[in-house]
Amino acid sequence: MRGITTATVRKAVTAAVATAALATLTTGVPASAATGKSDARSAESASVHGGGRIFYGFVPDDDIRFTVDATSAPYSRPYPGVPALKNGLPTDAKGTVTISHWSAKDNKTMKSVATVDCLVTGDRTATVTATITTVNDPELADTIGERRGFSVYDGKGGRDRFGFSWGVGNLDTDEKGNPVPGRVGTCMAPAPFAPVVKGGFTVRHAELATEPPKAARGS
């Protein structure tokens, strides 16, 4: 399904889309113009922290838990091969996401740890992506290196909600129109569809930095 020609085209398209996306972010109306502030960059960092068990209706007897420790780190993941992204993206982030799934059918717990690469917030909501680096079972070995998407709704005292990319129909199609697993790009995740039934998450919102720090711009 991944011939050389297709892979080459995808890389070219990805680079073009990324360049266009950053150009849109950096050439739009500055946040300072809309807010009256002299500097659009927030003094605080966006973040998501916490952990909880969710209810996933397709396997109602399973125990599925997520722990998220994510903090924004704007323009910290440069793409040297793409001039427009030499400083990275305003949604760059750091941290970890831990996934634990106990299956009632198999009486077995499978765990994964993923490294955060992207975070974007909007008031009570957040979208996080992270790449799996560690697993506890050989059955999960082929997931190492894959990006996963997560979404959080902070109920602020009410019920929190959580979403994860493989929990819904994240499908794509190949060149023949056949369904294949969808690829998760940075900060891509479904709506937080699952209620958190134990524990909870805290979302701290911060506006996106419209430009990298001066030191990074001068490099």
JSON list of N, CA and C in Angstrom, two decimals, residues 82-118:
[
{"chain": "A", "resi": 82, "resn": "VAL", "atom": "N", "xyz": [12.66, 22.15, 6.18]},
{"chain": "A", "resi": 82, "resn": "VAL", "atom": "CA", "xyz": [11.57, 22.99, 5.70]},
{"chain": "A", "resi": 82, "resn": "VAL", "atom": "C", "xyz": [11.80, 24.40, 6.21]},
{"chain": "A", "resi": 83, "resn": "PRO", "atom": "N", "xyz": [12.25, 25.31, 5.37]},
{"chain": "A", "resi": 83, "resn": "PRO", "atom": "CA", "xyz": [12.61, 26.66, 5.81]},
{"chain": "A", "resi": 83, "resn": "PRO", "atom": "C", "xyz": [11.53, 27.34, 6.65]},
{"chain": "A", "resi": 84, "resn": "ALA", "atom": "N", "xyz": [10.27, 27.22, 6.26]},
{"chain": "A", "resi": 84, "resn": "ALA", "atom": "CA", "xyz": [9.21, 27.90, 6.99]},
{"chain": "A", "resi": 84, "resn": "ALA", "atom": "C", "xyz": [8.98, 27.31, 8.38]},
{"chain": "A", "resi": 85, "resn": "LEU", "atom": "N", "xyz": [9.51, 26.10, 8.61]},
{"chain": "A", "resi": 85, "resn": "LEU", "atom": "CA", "xyz": [9.33, 25.44, 9.90]},
{"chain": "A", "resi": 85, "resn": "LEU", "atom": "C", "xyz": [10.66, 25.28, 10.64]},
{"chain": "A", "resi": 86, "resn": "LYS", "atom": "N", "xyz": [11.63, 26.10, 10.31]},
{"chain": "A", "resi": 86, "resn": "LYS", "atom": "CA", "xyz": [12.95, 25.94, 10.93]},
{"chain": "A", "resi": 86, "resn": "LYS", "atom": "C", "xyz": [12.91, 26.16, 12.44]},
{"chain": "A", "resi": 87, "resn": "ASN", "atom": "N", "xyz": [11.88, 26.89, 12.91]},
{"chain": "A", "resi": 87, "resn": "ASN", "atom": "CA", "xyz": [11.75, 27.11, 14.36]},
{"chain": "A", "resi": 87, "resn": "ASN", "atom": "C", "xyz": [10.71, 26.19, 15.00]},
{"chain": "A", "resi": 88, "resn": "GLY", "atom": "N", "xyz": [10.03, 25.37, 14.20]},
{"chain": "A", "resi": 88, "resn": "GLY", "atom": "CA", "xyz": [8.98, 24.53, 14.73]},
{"chain": "A", "resi": 88, "resn": "GLY", "atom": "C", "xyz": [7.61, 25.17, 14.57]},
{"chain": "A", "resi": 89, "resn": "LEU", "atom": "N", "xyz": [6.68, 24.76, 15.43]},
{"chain": "A", "resi": 89, "resn": "LEU", "atom": "CA", "xyz": [5.30, 25.22, 15.36]},
{"chain": "A", "resi": 89, "resn": "LEU", "atom": "C", "xyz": [4.85, 25.84, 16.69]},
{"chain": "A", "resi": 90, "resn": "PRO", "atom": "N", "xyz": [3.84, 26.70, 16.66]},
{"chain": "A", "resi": 90, "resn": "PRO", "atom": "CA", "xyz": [3.35, 27.30, 17.92]},
{"chain": "A", "resi": 90, "resn": "PRO", "atom": "C", "xyz": [2.68, 26.28, 18.83]},
{"chain": "A", "resi": 91, "resn": "THR", "atom": "N", "xyz": [2.36, 25.11, 18.29]},
{"chain": "A", "resi": 91, "resn": "THR", "atom": "CA", "xyz": [1.70, 24.07, 19.08]},
{"chain": "A", "resi": 91, "resn": "THR", "atom": "C", "xyz": [2.67, 23.02, 19.62]},
{"chain": "A", "resi": 92, "resn": "ASP", "atom": "N", "xyz": [3.96, 23.21, 19.43]},
{"chain": "A", "resi": 92, "resn": "ASP", "atom": "CA", "xyz": [4.94, 22.24, 19.96]},
{"chain": "A", "resi": 92, "resn": "ASP", "atom": "C", "xyz": [4.77, 22.10, 21.47]},
{"chain": "A", "resi": 93, "resn": "ALA", "atom": "N", "xyz": [5.01, 20.88, 21.96]},
{"chain": "A", "resi": 93, "resn": "ALA", "atom": "CA", "xyz": [4.80, 20.63, 23.39]},
{"chain": "A", "resi": 93, "resn": "ALA", "atom": "C", "xyz": [5.71, 19.51, 23.86]},
{"chain": "A", "resi": 94, "resn": "LYS", "atom": "N", "xyz": [5.73, 19.30, 25.17]},
{"chain": "A", "resi": 94, "resn": "LYS", "atom": "CA", "xyz": [6.54, 18.25, 25.77]},
{"chain": "A", "resi": 94, "resn": "LYS", "atom": "C", "xyz": [5.72, 17.56, 26.86]},
{"chain": "A", "resi": 95, "resn": "GLY", "atom": "N", "xyz": [6.18, 16.37, 27.26]},
{"chain": "A", "resi": 95, "resn": "GLY", "atom": "CA", "xyz": [5.50, 15.64, 28.32]},
{"chain": "A", "resi": 95, "resn": "GLY", "atom": "C", "xyz": [5.26, 14.20, 27.94]},
{"chain": "A", "resi": 96, "resn": "THR", "atom": "N", "xyz": [4.37, 13.54, 28.66]},
{"chain": "A", "resi": 96, "resn": "THR", "atom": "CA", "xyz": [4.08, 12.13, 28.40]},
{"chain": "A", "resi": 96, "resn": "THR", "atom": "C", "xyz": [2.59, 11.85, 28.56]},
{"chain": "A", "resi": 97, "resn": "VAL", "atom": "N", "xyz": [2.16, 10.80, 27.88]},
{"chain": "A", "resi": 97, "resn": "VAL", "atom": "CA", "xyz": [0.82, 10.25, 28.05]},
{"chain": "A", "resi": 97, "resn": "VAL", "atom": "C", "xyz": [0.98, 8.76, 28.34]},
{"chain": "A", "resi": 98, "resn": "THR", "atom": "N", "xyz": [0.33, 8.29, 29.38]},
{"chain": "A", "resi": 98, "resn": "THR", "atom": "CA", "xyz": [0.37, 6.86, 29.72]},
{"chain": "A", "resi": 98, "resn": "THR", "atom": "C", "xyz": [-1.02, 6.26, 29.49]},
{"chain": "A", "resi": 99, "resn": "ILE", "atom": "N", "xyz": [-1.04, 5.11, 28.85]},
{"chain": "A", "resi": 99, "resn": "ILE", "atom": "CA", "xyz": [-2.29, 4.42, 28.52]},
{"chain": "A", "resi": 99, "resn": "ILE", "atom": "C", "xyz": [-2.28, 3.06, 29.20]},
{"chain": "A", "resi": 100, "resn": "SER", "atom": "N", "xyz": [-3.36, 2.75, 29.90]},
{"chain": "A", "resi": 100, "resn": "SER", "atom": "CA", "xyz": [-3.48, 1.45, 30.56]},
{"chain": "A", "resi": 100, "resn": "SER", "atom": "C", "xyz": [-4.86, 0.87, 30.24]},
{"chain": "A", "resi": 101, "resn": "HIS", "atom": "N", "xyz": [-4.86, -0.36, 29.70]},
{"chain": "A", "resi": 101, "resn": "HIS", "atom": "CA", "xyz": [-6.14, -0.99, 29.32]},
{"chain": "A", "resi": 101, "resn": "HIS", "atom": "C", "xyz": [-6.18, -2.42, 29.84]},
{"chain": "A", "resi": 102, "resn": "TRP", "atom": "N", "xyz": [-7.03, -2.62, 30.86]},
{"chain": "A", "resi": 102, "resn": "TRP", "atom": "CA", "xyz": [-7.28, -3.97, 31.36]},
{"chain": "A", "resi": 102, "resn": "TRP", "atom": "C", "xyz": [-8.48, -4.54, 30.65]},
{"chain": "A", "resi": 103, "resn": "SER", "atom": "N", "xyz": [-8.28, -5.69, 29.99]},
{"chain": "A", "resi": 103, "resn": "SER", "atom": "CA", "xyz": [-9.35, -6.35, 29.25]},
{"chain": "A", "resi": 103, "resn": "SER", "atom": "C", "xyz": [-10.04, -7.37, 30.13]},
{"chain": "A", "resi": 104, "resn": "ALA", "atom": "N", "xyz": [-11.34, -7.21, 30.31]},
{"chain": "A", "resi": 104, "resn": "ALA", "atom": "CA", "xyz": [-12.10, -8.18, 31.09]},
{"chain": "A", "resi": 104, "resn": "ALA", "atom": "C", "xyz": [-12.13, -9.54, 30.41]},
{"chain": "A", "resi": 105, "resn": "LYS", "atom": "N", "xyz": [-12.17, -9.54, 29.09]},
{"chain": "A", "resi": 105, "resn": "LYS", "atom": "CA", "xyz": [-12.22, -10.79, 28.33]},
{"chain": "A", "resi": 105, "resn": "LYS", "atom": "C", "xyz": [-10.96, -11.61, 28.52]},
{"chain": "A", "resi": 106, "resn": "ASP", "atom": "N", "xyz": [-9.80, -10.94, 28.47]},
{"chain": "A", "resi": 106, "resn": "ASP", "atom": "CA", "xyz": [-8.52, -11.64, 28.54]},
{"chain": "A", "resi": 106, "resn": "ASP", "atom": "C", "xyz": [-7.89, -11.60, 29.93]},
{"chain": "A", "resi": 107, "resn": "ASN", "atom": "N", "xyz": [-8.48, -10.81, 30.84]},
{"chain": "A", "resi": 107, "resn": "ASN", "atom": "CA", "xyz": [-7.91, -10.61, 32.18]},
{"chain": "A", "resi": 107, "resn": "ASN", "atom": "C", "xyz": [-6.43, -10.23, 32.06]},
{"chain": "A", "resi": 108, "resn": "LYS", "atom": "N", "xyz": [-6.19, -9.20, 31.28]},
{"chain": "A", "resi": 108, "resn": "LYS", "atom": "CA", "xyz": [-4.83, -8.80, 30.96]},
{"chain": "A", "resi": 108, "resn": "LYS", "atom": "C", "xyz": [-4.76, -7.28, 30.83]},
{"chain": "A", "resi": 109, "resn": "THR", "atom": "N", "xyz": [-3.68, -6.70, 31.36]},
{"chain": "A", "resi": 109, "resn": "THR", "atom": "CA", "xyz": [-3.47, -5.26, 31.26]},
{"chain": "A", "resi": 109, "resn": "THR", "atom": "C", "xyz": [-2.35, -4.94, 30.27]},
{"chain": "A", "resi": 110, "resn": "MET", "atom": "N", "xyz": [-2.66, -4.07, 29.32]},
{"chain": "A", "resi": 110, "resn": "MET", "atom": "CA", "xyz": [-1.67, -3.63, 28.34]},
{"chain": "A", "resi": 110, "resn": "MET", "atom": "C", "xyz": [-1.41, -2.15, 28.55]},
{"chain": "A", "resi": 111, "resn": "LYS", "atom": "N", "xyz": [-0.12, -1.79, 28.60]},
{"chain": "A", "resi": 111, "resn": "LYS", "atom": "CA", "xyz": [0.25, -0.41, 28.89]},
{"chain": "A", "resi": 111, "resn": "LYS", "atom": "C", "xyz": [1.19, 0.14, 27.81]},
{"chain": "A", "resi": 112, "resn": "SER", "atom": "N", "xyz": [1.05, 1.43, 27.60]},
{"chain": "A", "resi": 112, "resn": "SER", "atom": "CA", "xyz": [1.93, 2.14, 26.67]},
{"chain": "A", "resi": 112, "resn": "SER", "atom": "C", "xyz": [2.27, 3.50, 27.25]},
{"chain": "A", "resi": 113, "resn": "VAL", "atom": "N", "xyz": [3.46, 3.98, 26.94]},
{"chain": "A", "resi": 113, "resn": "VAL", "atom": "CA", "xyz": [3.87, 5.34, 27.29]},
{"chain": "A", "resi": 113, "resn": "VAL", "atom": "C", "xyz": [4.22, 6.06, 26.01]},
{"chain": "A", "resi": 114, "resn": "ALA", "atom": "N", "xyz": [3.73, 7.29, 25.87]},
{"chain": "A", "resi": 114, "resn": "ALA", "atom": "CA", "xyz": [3.96, 8.06, 24.65]},
{"chain": "A", "resi": 114, "resn": "ALA", "atom": "C", "xyz": [4.54, 9.43, 24.98]},
{"chain": "A", "resi": 115, "resn": "THR", "atom": "N", "xyz": [5.39, 9.93, 24.09]},
{"chain": "A", "resi": 115, "resn": "THR", "atom": "CA", "xyz": [6.03, 11.24, 24.27]},
{"chain": "A", "resi": 115, "resn": "THR", "atom": "C", "xyz": [5.24, 12.31, 23.54]},
{"chain": "A", "resi": 116, "resn": "VAL", "atom": "N", "xyz": [4.84, 13.34, 24.26]},
{"chain": "A", "resi": 116, "resn": "VAL", "atom": "CA", "xyz": [4.02, 14.41, 23.71]},
{"chain": "A", "resi": 116, "resn": "VAL", "atom": "C", "xyz": [4.79, 15.24, 22.69]},
{"chain": "A", "resi": 117, "resn": "ASP", "atom": "N", "xyz": [4.13, 15.58, 21.58]},
{"chain": "A", "resi": 117, "resn": "ASP", "atom": "CA", "xyz": [4.77, 16.46, 20.59]},
{"chain": "A", "resi": 117, "resn": "ASP", "atom": "C", "xyz": [3.91, 17.68, 20.25]},
{"chain": "A", "resi": 118, "resn": "CYS", "atom": "N", "xyz": [2.64, 17.68, 20.66]},
{"chain": "A", "resi": 118, "resn": "CYS", "atom": "CA", "xyz": [1.78, 18.80, 20.28]},
{"chain": "A", "resi": 118, "resn": "CYS", "atom": "C", "xyz": [0.67, 19.00, 21.30]}
]
